[in-house]
Amino acid sequence: MAKTATKEAKKEAAPDEAAPVGAGRLVTALPGIGDRLAEILAKLGIHTLADLLFHLPVRYQDRTTVSRIGTLRPGDDAVIVGQIAIAQIAYGRRRSLICKVSDRTGMITIRMFHFSPNQKNNLARGRWIVCFGEVRAGGTGIELIHPEYTVYERKPDNPTEDSLTSVYKTTEGISQQRLRQFINKTLADEVPELVELLPPEVLAETSYPPLLDAVRLLHHPPPDISQAQLLEGSHPAQHRLAFEELLAHHLSLRKLRLERQDNNAPSMKPKGALKNKFIKALDFDLTDAQKRVVDEVIADFKLKQPSLRLVQGDVGSGKTVVAAAAALWAIEAGWQVSVMAPTELLAEQHHRSFKAWFEPLGLKVTGLTGKLGAKARREALAAMADGSADVVVGTHALFQDGVEFHKLGLVIVDEQHRFGVDQRLALREKGVGDEVVPHQMTMTATPIPRTMAMVFYADIDVSSIDELPPGRIPVETVVAPEGRRPEILDRVRSACEEGRQAYWVCPLIDESDNLQAQAATETERQFTESFPDLSIGLIHGRMKGADKDKVMEKFRSGEIQLLVATTVIEVGVDVPNASLMIIENAERLGLSQLHQLRGRVGRGADKSACVLLYKSPLGKLARDRLAIMRDTNDGFEIARHDLHHRGPGEVLGTRQTGLADLKVADLARDQDLFPEIERIGGILLDEHPENVELLIRRWIGGSTDYGHV
Ligand code: ADP
Ligand code: MG
């Protein structure tokens, strides 16, 4: 589904229904805005008058006082008023129009490289001029280059503004001034768009200003306001808007949860014999955290409403067995289960694990990936459709058209954050319209802080596996410059000779990255040449699925000692005997990616090591990232840094496209507002349900489809 199409649908859906808040008035309702200008405004995300009002200034200029020329310093933004002493064309390196302006305190040069004959004539000696611009140091004293200016015959009476001047983000085809005029015009009349939707008791306890006041203030801040505060985004008027916007998103998710609960789900209440048998057969005990999460998930399945639970747990915390236990619960109750993984490699691995676990229990496990031949695919589809397959493990190929289940009761999605929004939407829709909607359990290694989860995962439940299996020895991480590659390669070789296995990761294979990254293929060729005694394998995303499988199988069995890989092995791959990983060009990878990659080692009883090789010079951010990786193995800690560096928008971005479109709020800046949002959201839902819909419509538009993800 095209993202833009959805958005337009949203905007168009609004007008008819939205009379009460006027959220539907389109910009064309304003005199002076026709279709052409509307198109230009649309590029700024402005479709309705509400959008226009929430198009807040990116910064402000102080044009409220006139500066004396004699006091100006380079870097000042200033309004000056003076008389033109000279205006002439200078033929230096570049032809320019030079105009000297003086007041009683000093002289300043105005320089323009582009000018018309009219402009030159207008700037006649003896006339008065009011300029606004940034003062620079020039060859012969201070200068203003291409300032905004107005010329007067006589000394002007009132050359300044009463409030700070707003500077907006604009786009080609609409000037700063025009945009400002349209906003001012909208604000000057009745503004149904800005009807107050926060109930008085909420306003009273939060001490937020009323909406209309807040919006007016931000477009026209009084001169005595703290500009620093405004620029920082910490003015109460800004908090008020950000709060309301975040609240609207939160409410839309809570409504989704309520809507989901209107559907029927299979209420599963088996004895649990299969699950218990499986757990008993494992050659380890579940950790307490795993047991707790299995219980939480199963409690969901007993309900008559479709559940949606996110299981978060650091890499290596053992999410797969939790998923398997959950699957067995559903199967014993007579339902089919689908397990979806983001890569073929991981799907294959899960397919193998589930087969090894479930076939001894007399169950049928089917795989469905893109690489299946036509016949195998047909058979897999048939087994799903006639109900003979108990579990189907696959990639998103699982959810293409033509895939039907006989009795799907549970959908498990591994590494949920890796799936695109569209894929997850398609997944949700699988159940919609059917008699029963399957339960859904998603898993991720990217944790989000609790307060953020309460706000932005309000439609789902979250469980944490906050404990690693016992006996895990933390991976020792070393950061080294590329110059040490030969020495490290030697170490890898001797480790392999001692019976250990290693990954050598070359982050690449995308042609566009070729310049910097080392081609895995080339690396493998070199290694094979230099170490004829070692068994070296190669795996990358361009290989056929079956070839990838073969390589992974050989690595798993120990036949391959050193596996040269791209980041295809990033998620999920589980080969406990591998205890050494080298990542080249580590400076180019993000924290969560590095953490995921490193999570491939440290899974067995041996002490593991990870070497992060980097190319100098290192930028500050890259150096910080590598230092964090060296200093901690804790996924929560790493996620915290990741949130801090990349911002929650990017970290959460794949979950909710809506958050990428925030008009006013900034997830990183406004985190202090989170804790109150859940509570006040509850007040609105309970006591002012009529305002909930209006808030959602004001901030998100008519549709909340995106939230189904
Ligand atoms: P992740 O949470 O990263 O998906 P996996 O499910 O791949 O982790 O599990 C990592 C490894 O730990 C696997 O080899 C798995 O068999 C093993 N494992 C899982 N749970 C336990 C446990 N309770 N004790 C020991 N090993 C475990
Ligand atoms: Mg996993």
GROMACS .gro file of C-alpha atoms in nm, residues 475-482 484-485 487-489 491-492 503-505 579-586 594 598 601 608-614 626:
model
   37
  475VAL     CA    1   3.143  -1.135   2.525
  476GLU     CA    2   3.471  -0.954   2.550
  477THR     CA    3   3.477  -0.672   2.298
  478VAL     CA    4   3.789  -0.515   2.155
  479VAL     CA    5   3.801  -0.207   1.937
  480ALA     CA    6   4.093  -0.196   1.695
  481PRO     CA    7   4.205   0.011   1.397
  482GLU     CA    8   4.215  -0.154   1.061
  484ARG     CA    9   4.576  -0.448   1.312
  485ARG     CA   10   4.385  -0.662   1.066
  487GLU     CA   11   4.750  -0.964   1.351
  488ILE     CA   12   4.383  -1.029   1.422
  489LEU     CA   13   4.358  -1.255   1.124
  491ARG     CA   14   4.455  -1.490   1.596
  492VAL     CA   15   4.143  -1.602   1.414
  503TYR     CA   16   3.238  -1.512   1.193
  504TRP     CA   17   3.413  -1.250   0.985
  505VAL     CA   18   3.157  -0.984   0.904
  579SER     CA   19   3.278  -1.792   1.981
  580LEU     CA   20   3.466  -1.533   1.783
  581MET     CA   21   3.340  -1.250   1.569
  582ILE     CA   22   3.526  -0.986   1.375
  583ILE     CA   23   3.329  -0.696   1.234
  584GLU     CA   24   3.500  -0.486   0.972
  585ASN     CA   25   3.405  -0.123   0.918
  586ALA     CA   26   3.231  -0.135   1.251
  594LEU     CA   27   2.631  -0.399   1.625
  598ARG     CA   28   2.764  -0.945   1.840
  601VAL     CA   29   2.851  -1.514   1.970
  608SER     CA   30   3.357  -1.540   2.332
  609ALA     CA   31   3.525  -1.237   2.184
  610CYS     CA   32   3.423  -0.972   1.937
  611VAL     CA   33   3.666  -0.746   1.755
  612LEU     CA   34   3.535  -0.422   1.610
  613LEU     CA   35   3.768  -0.310   1.334
  614TYR     CA   36   3.740   0.049   1.226
  626LEU     CA   37   3.232   0.178   1.961
   0.00000   0.00000   0.00000
